[in-house]
CSV table of N, CA and C in Angstrom, one decimal:
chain,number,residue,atom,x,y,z
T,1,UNK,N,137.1,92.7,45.8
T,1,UNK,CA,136.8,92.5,44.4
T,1,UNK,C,135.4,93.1,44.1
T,2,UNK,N,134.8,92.8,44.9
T,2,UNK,CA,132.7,93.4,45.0
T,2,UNK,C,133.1,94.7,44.6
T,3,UNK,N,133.8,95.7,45.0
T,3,UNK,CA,133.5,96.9,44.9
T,3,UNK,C,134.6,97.5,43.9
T,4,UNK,N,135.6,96.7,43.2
T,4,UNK,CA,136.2,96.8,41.8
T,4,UNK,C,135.2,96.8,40.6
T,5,UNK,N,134.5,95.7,41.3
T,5,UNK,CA,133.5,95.2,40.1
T,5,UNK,C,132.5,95.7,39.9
T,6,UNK,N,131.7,96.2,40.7
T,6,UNK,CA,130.8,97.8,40.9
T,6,UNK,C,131.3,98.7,40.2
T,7,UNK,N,132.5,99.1,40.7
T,7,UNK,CA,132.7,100.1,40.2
T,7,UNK,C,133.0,100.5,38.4
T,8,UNK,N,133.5,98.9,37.9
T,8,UNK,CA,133.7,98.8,36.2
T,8,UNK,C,132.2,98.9,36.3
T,9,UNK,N,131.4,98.5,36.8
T,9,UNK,CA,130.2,98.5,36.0
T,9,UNK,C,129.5,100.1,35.9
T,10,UNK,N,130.1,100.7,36.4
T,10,UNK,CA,129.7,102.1,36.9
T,10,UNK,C,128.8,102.8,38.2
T,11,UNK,N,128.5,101.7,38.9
T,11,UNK,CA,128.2,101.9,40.6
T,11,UNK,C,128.9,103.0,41.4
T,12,UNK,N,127.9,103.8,42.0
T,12,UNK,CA,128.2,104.4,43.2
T,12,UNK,C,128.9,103.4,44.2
T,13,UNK,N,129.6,103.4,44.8
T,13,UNK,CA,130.0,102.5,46.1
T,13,UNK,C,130.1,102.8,47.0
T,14,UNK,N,129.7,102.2,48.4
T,14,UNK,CA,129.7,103.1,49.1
T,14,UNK,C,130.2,101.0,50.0
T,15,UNK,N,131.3,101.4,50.9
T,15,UNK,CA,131.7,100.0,51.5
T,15,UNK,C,131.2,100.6,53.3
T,16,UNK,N,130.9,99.4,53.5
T,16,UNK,CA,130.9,99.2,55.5
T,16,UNK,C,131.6,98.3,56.1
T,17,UNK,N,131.7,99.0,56.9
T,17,UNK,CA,132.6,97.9,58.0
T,17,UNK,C,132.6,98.4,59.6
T,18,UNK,N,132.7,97.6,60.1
T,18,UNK,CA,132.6,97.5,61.8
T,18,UNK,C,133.6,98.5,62.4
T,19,UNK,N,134.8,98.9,61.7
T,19,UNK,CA,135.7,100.3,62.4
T,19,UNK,C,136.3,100.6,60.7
T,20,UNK,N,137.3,101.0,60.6
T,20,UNK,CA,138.4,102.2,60.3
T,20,UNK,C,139.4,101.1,59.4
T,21,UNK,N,139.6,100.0,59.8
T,21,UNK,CA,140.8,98.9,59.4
T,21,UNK,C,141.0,98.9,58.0
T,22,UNK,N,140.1,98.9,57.4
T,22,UNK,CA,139.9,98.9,55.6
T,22,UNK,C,139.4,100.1,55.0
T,23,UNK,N,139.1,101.0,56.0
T,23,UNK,CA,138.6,102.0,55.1
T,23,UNK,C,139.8,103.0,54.0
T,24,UNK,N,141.5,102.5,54.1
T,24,UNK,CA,142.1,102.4,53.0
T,24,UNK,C,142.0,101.6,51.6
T,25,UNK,N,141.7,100.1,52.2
T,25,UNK,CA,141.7,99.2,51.2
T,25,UNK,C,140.4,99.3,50.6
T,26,UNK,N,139.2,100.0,50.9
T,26,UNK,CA,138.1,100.3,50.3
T,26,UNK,C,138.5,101.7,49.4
T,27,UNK,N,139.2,102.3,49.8
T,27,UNK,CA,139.2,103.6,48.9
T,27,UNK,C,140.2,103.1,47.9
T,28,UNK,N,141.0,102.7,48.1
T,28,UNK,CA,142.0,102.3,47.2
T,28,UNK,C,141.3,101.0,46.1
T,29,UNK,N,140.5,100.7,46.3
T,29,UNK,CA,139.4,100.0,45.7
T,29,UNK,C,138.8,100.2,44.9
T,30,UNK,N,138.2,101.5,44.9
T,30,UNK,CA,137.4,102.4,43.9
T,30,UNK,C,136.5,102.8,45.1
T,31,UNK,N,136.1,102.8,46.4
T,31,UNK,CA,134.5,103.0,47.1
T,31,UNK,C,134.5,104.3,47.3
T,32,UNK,N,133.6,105.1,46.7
T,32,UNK,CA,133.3,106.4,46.7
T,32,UNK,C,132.5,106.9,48.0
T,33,UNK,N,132.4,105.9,49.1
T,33,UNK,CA,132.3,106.3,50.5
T,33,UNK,C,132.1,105.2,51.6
T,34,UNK,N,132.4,105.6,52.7
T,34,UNK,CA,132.7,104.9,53.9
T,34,UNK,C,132.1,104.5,54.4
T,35,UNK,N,131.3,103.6,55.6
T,35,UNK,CA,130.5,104.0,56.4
T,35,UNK,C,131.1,103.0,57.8
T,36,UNK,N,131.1,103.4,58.9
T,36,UNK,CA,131.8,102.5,60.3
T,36,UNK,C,130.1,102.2,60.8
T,37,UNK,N,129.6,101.2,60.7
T,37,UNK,CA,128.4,100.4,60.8
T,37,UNK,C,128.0,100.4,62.4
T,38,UNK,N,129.4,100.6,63.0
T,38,UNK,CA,129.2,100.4,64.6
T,38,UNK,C,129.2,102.2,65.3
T,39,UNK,N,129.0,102.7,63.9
T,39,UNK,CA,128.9,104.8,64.5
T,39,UNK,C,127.4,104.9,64.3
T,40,UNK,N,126.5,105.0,65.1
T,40,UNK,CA,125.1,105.4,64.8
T,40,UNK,C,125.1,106.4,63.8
T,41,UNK,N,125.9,107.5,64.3
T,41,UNK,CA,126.2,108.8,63.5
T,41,UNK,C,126.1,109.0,62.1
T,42,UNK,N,127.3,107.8,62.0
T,42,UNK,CA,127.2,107.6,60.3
T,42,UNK,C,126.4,106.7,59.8
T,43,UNK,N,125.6,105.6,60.2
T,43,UNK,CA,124.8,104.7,60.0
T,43,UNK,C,123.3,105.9,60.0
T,44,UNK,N,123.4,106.5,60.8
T,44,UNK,CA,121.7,107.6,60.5
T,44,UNK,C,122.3,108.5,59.1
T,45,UNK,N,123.1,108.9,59.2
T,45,UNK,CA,123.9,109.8,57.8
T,45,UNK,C,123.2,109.3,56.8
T,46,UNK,N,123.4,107.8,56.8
T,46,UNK,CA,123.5,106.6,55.3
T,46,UNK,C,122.3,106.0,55.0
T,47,UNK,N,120.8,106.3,56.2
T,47,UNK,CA,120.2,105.8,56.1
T,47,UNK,C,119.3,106.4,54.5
T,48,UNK,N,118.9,105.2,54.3
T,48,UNK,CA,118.0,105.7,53.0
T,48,UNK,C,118.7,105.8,51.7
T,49,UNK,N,119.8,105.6,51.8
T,49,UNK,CA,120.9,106.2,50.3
T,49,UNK,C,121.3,105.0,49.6
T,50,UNK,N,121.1,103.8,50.0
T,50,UNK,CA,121.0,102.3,48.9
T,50,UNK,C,120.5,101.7,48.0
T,51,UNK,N,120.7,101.6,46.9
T,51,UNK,CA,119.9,100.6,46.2
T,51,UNK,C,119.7,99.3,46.4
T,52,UNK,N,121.6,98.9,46.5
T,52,UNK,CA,121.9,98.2,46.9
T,52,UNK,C,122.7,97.6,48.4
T,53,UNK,N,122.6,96.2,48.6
T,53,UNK,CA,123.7,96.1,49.8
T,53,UNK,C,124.4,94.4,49.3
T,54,UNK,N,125.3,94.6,48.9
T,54,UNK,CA,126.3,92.8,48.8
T,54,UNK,C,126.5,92.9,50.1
T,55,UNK,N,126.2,92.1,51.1
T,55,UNK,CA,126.7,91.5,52.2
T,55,UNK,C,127.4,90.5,52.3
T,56,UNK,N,128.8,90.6,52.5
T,56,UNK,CA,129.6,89.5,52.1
T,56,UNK,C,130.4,88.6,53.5
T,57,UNK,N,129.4,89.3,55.0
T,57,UNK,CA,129.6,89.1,56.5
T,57,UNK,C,130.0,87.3,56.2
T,58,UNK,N,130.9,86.7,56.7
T,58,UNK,CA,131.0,84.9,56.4
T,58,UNK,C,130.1,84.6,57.1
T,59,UNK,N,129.6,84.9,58.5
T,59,UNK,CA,129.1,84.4,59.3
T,59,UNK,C,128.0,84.5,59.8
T,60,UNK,N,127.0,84.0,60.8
T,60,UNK,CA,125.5,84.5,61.2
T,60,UNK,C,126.2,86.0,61.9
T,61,UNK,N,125.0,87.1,61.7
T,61,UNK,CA,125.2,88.6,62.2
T,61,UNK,C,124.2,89.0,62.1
T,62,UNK,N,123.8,90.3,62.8
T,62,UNK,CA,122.7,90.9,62.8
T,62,UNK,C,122.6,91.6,61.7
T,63,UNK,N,121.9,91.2,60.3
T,63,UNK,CA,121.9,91.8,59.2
T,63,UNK,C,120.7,92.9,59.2
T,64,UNK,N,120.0,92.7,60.2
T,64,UNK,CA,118.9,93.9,60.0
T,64,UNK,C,119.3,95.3,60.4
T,65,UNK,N,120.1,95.0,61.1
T,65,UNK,CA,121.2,96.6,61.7
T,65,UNK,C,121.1,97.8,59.9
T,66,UNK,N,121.5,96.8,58.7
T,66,UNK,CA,121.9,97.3,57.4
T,66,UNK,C,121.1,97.7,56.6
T,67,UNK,N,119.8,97.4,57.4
T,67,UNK,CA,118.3,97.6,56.2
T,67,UNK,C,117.5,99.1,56.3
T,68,UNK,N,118.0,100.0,57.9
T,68,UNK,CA,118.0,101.5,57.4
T,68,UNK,C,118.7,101.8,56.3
T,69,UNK,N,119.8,101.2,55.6
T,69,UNK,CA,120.4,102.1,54.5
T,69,UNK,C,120.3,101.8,53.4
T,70,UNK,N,119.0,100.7,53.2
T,70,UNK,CA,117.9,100.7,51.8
T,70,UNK,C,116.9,101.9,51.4
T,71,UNK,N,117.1,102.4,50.5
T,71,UNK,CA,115.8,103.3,49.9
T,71,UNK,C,115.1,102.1,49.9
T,72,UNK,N,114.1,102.4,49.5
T,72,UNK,CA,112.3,102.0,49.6
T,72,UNK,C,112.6,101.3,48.4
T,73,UNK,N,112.3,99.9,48.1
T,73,UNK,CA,112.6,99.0,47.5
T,73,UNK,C,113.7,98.5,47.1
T,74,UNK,N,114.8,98.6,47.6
T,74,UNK,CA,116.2,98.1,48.0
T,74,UNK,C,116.5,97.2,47.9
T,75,UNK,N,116.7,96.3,47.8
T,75,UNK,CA,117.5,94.9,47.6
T,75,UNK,C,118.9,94.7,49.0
T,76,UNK,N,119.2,94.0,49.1
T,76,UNK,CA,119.8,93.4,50.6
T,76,UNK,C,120.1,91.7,50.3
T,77,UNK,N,121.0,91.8,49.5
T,77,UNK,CA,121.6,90.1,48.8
T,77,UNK,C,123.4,89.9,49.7
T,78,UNK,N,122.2,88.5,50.0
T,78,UNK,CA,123.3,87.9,51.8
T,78,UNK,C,124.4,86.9,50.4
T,79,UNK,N,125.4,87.1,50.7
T,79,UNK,CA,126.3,85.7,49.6
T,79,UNK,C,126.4,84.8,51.0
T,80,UNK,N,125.8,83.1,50.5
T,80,UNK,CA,126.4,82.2,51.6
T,80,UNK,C,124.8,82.3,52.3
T,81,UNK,N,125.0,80.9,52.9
T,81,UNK,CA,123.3,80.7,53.9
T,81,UNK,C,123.9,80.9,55.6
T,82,UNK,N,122.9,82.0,55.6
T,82,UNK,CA,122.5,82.9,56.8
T,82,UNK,C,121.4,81.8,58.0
T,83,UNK,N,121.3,81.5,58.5
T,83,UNK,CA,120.1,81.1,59.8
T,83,UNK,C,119.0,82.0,60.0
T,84,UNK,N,118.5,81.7,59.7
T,84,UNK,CA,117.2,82.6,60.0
T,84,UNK,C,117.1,83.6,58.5
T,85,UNK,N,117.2,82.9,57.6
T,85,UNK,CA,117.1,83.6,56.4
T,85,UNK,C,115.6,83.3,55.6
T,86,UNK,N,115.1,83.0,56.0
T,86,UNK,CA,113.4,82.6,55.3
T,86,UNK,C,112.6,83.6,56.7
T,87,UNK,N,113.2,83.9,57.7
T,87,UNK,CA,112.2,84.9,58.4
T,87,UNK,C,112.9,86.2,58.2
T,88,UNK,N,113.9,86.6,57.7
T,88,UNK,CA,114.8,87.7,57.7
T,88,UNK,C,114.2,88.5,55.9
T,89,UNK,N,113.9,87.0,55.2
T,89,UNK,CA,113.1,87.6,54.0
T,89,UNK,C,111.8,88.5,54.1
T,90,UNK,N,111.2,87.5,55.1
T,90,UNK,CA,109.4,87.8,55.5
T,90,UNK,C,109.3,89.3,55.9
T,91,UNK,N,110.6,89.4,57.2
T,91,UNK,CA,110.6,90.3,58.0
T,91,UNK,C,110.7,92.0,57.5
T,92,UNK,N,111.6,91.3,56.2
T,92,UNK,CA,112.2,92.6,55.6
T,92,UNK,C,111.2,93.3,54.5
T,93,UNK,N,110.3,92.1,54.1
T,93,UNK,CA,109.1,92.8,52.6
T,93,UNK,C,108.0,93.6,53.8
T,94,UNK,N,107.6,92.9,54.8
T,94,UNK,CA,106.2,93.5,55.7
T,94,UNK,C,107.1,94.6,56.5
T,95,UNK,N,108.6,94.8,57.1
T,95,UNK,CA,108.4,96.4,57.8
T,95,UNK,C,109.0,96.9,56.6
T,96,UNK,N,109.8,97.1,55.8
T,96,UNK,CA,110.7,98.0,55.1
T,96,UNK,C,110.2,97.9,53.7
T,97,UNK,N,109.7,97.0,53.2
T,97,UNK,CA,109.3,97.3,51.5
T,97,UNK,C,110.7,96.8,50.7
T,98,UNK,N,111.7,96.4,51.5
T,98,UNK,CA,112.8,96.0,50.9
T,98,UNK,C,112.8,94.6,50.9
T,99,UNK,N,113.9,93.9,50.2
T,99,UNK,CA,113.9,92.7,50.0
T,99,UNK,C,115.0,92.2,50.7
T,100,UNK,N,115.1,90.7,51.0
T,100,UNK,CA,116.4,90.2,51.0
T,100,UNK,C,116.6,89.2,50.3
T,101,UNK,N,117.7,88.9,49.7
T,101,UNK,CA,117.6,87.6,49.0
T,101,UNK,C,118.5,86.8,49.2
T,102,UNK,N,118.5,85.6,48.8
T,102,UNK,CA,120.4,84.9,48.9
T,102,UNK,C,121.1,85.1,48.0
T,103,UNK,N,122.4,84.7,47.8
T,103,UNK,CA,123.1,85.1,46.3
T,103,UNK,C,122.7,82.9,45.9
T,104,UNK,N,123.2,83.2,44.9
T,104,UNK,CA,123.5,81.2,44.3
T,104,UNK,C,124.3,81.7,42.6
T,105,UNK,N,125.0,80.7,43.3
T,105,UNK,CA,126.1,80.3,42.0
T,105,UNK,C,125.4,80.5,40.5
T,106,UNK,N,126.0,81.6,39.6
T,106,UNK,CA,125.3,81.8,38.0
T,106,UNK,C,125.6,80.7,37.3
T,107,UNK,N,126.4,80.1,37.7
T,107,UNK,CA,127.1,78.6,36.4
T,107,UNK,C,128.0,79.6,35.7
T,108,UNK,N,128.4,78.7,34.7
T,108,UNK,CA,129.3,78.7,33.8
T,108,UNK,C,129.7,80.0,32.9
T,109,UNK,N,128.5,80.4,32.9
T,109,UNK,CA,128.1,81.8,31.6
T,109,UNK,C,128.4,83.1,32.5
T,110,UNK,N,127.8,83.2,33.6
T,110,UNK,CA,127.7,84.2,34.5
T,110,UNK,C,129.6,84.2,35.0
T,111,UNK,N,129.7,83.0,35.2
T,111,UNK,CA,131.3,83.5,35.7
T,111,UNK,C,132.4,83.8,34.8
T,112,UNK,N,132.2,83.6,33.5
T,112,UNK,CA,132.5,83.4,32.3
T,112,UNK,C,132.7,85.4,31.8
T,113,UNK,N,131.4,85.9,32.2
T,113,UNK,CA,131.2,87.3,32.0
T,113,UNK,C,131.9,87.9,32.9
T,114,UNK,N,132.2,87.7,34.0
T,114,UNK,CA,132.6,88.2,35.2
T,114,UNK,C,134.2,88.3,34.7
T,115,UNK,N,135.1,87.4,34.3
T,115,UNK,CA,136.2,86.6,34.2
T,115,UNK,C,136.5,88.1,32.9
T,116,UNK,N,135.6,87.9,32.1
T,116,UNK,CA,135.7,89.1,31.5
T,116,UNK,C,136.1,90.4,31.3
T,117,UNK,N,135.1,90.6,32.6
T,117,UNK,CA,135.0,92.2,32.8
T,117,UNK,C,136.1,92.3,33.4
T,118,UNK,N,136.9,90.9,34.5
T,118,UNK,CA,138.0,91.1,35.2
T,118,UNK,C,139.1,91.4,34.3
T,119,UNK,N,139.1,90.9,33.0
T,119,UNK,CA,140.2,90.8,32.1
T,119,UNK,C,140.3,92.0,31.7
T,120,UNK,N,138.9,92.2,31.0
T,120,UNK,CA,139.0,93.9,30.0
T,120,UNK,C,138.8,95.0,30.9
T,121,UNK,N,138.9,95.2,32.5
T,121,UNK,CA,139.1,96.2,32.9
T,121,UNK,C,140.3,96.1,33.9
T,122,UNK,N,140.8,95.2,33.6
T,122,UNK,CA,142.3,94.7,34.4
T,122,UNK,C,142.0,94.9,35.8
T,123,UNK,N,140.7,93.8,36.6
T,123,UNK,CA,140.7,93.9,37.5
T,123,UNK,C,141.4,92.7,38.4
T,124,UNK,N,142.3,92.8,39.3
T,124,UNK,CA,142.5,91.9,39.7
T,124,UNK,C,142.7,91.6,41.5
T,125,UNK,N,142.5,90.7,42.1
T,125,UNK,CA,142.5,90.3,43.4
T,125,UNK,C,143.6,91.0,44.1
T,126,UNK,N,143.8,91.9,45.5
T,126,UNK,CA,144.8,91.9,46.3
T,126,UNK,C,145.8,90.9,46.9
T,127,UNK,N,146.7,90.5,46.9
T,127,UNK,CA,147.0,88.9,46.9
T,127,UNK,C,148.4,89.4,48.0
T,128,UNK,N,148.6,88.6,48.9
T,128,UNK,CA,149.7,88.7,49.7
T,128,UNK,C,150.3,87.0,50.1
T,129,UNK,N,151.7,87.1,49.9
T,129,UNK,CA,152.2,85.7,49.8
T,129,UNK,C,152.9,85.2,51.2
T,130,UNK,N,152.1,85.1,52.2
T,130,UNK,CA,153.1,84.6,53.6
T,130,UNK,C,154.0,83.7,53.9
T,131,UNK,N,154.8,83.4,54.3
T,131,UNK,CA,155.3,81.8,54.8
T,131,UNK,C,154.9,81.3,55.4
T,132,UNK,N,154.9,79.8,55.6
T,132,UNK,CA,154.1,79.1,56.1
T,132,UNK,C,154.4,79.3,58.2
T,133,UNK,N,155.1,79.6,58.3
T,133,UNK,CA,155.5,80.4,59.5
T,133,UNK,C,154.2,81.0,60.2
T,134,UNK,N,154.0,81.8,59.5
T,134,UNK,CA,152.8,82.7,59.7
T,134,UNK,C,151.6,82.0,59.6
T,135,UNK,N,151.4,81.3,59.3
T,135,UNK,CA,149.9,80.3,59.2
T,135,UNK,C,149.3,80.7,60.8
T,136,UNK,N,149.6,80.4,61.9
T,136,UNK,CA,148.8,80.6,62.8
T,136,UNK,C,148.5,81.8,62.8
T,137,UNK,N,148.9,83.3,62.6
T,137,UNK,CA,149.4,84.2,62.3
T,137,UNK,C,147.8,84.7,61.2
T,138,UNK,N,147.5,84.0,60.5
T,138,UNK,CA,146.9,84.4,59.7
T,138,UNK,C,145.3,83.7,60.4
T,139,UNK,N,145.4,82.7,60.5
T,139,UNK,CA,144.4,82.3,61.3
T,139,UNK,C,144.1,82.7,62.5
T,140,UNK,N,144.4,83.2,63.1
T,140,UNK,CA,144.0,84.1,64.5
T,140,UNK,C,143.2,85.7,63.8
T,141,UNK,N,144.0,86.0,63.0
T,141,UNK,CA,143.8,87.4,62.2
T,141,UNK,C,142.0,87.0,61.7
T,142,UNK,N,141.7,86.0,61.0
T,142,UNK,CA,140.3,85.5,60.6
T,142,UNK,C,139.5,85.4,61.7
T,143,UNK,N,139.8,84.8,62.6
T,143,UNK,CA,138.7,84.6,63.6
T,143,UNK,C,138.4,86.0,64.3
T,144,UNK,N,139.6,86.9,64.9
T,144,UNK,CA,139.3,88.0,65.5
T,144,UNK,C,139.0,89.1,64.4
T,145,UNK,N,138.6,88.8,63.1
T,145,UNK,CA,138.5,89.7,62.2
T,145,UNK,C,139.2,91.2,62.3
T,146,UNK,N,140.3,90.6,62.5
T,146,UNK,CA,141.4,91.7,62.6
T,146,UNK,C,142.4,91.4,61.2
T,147,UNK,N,141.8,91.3,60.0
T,147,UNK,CA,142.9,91.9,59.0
T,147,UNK,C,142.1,92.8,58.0
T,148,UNK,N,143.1,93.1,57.5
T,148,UNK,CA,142.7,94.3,56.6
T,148,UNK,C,142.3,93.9,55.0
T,149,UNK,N,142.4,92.5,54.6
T,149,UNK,CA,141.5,91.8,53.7
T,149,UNK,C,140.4,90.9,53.9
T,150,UNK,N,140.0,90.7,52.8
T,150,UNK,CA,138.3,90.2,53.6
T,150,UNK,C,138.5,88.7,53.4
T,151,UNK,N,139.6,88.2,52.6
T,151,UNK,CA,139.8,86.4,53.0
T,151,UNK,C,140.9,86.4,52.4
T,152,UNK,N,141.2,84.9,53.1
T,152,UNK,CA,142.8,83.9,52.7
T,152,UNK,C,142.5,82.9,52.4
T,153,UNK,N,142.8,82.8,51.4
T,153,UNK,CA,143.2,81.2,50.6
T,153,UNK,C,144.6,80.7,51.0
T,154,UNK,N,144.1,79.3,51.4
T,154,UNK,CA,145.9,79.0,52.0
T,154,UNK,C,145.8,77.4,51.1
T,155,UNK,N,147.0,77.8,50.1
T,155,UNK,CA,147.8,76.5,50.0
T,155,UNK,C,149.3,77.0,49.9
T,156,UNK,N,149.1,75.0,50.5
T,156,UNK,CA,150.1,74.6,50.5
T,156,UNK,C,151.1,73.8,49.6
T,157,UNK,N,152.2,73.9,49.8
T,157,UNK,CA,153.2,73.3,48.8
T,157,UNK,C,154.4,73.2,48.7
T,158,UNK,N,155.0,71.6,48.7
T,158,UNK,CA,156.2,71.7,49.1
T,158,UNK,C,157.6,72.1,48.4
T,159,UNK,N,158.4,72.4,49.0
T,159,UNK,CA,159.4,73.6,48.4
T,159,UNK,C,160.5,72.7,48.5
T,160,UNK,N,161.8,73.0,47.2
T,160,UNK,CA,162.9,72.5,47.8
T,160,UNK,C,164.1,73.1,49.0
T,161,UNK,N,163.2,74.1,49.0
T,161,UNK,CA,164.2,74.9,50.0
T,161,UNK,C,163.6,74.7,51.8
């Protein structure tokens, strides 16, 4: 959705990720380039060419790996609380001149605009419907971060069939 929504806004995009797995569902997205985070090759390529970075990692990670690919006053906004995020701020204004910040909920107005933009530029969620079968299936897929979307919402609900 991050990089649908970039892109109505008129953003360059440029998506990362640890291999190859999504680099369809990123183009198919709108992301106007790639980058495999775990290729030095392409991570020195990218260095310096950011304004921005949404890091949308769920979990504690080495986010400093991603702050060569800030230009010089860059911004680097973690969604969700990180561990060691009050020294990861410090760390990043004294060597880089970049920032990091956390995201926090806009309220009502902000999601309100967003809901918006999702409407009047017909943006909407990739959505896939499993059976409940598949539940373990889907949860092994999250932990080994082996799927090709970046989250599952799972409800449940009982059927007459």
């Amino acid at each position: 959705m991050g990089i649908k929504l970039a892109k109505a806004r008129g953003c360059t995009v440029t998506a990362i990720s640890r291999n190859t797995k999504k680099q369809e569902l990123a183009k198919n997205s709108g992301a106007d380039g790639f980058v495999v985070s775990t290729d030095p090759a392409a991570m020195a390529t990218a260095a310096g060419t950011l304004d921005l970075i949404l890091n949308t990692i769920p979990a504690g990670h080495k986010w400093s790996m991603y702050q060569p690919l800030l230009k010089k006053r860059g911004r680097h906004v973690m969604f969700g609380i990180h561990s060691g995020m009050g020294a990861a701020q410090y760390a990043a204004k004294v060597r880089s001149k970049c920032s990091i910040v956390p995201s926090v909920i806009g309220g009502i107005p902000n999601t309100q605009e967003v809901m918006d933009l999702c409407a009047r530029e017909k943006i909407y969620p990739e959505i896939e419907v499993v059976p409940v079968q598949k539940l373990n299936e889907v949860y092994v897929s999250t932990i080994t971060l082996d799927c090709t979307i970046f989250a599952w919402t799972v409800l449940l609900c009982t059927s007459p069939q």
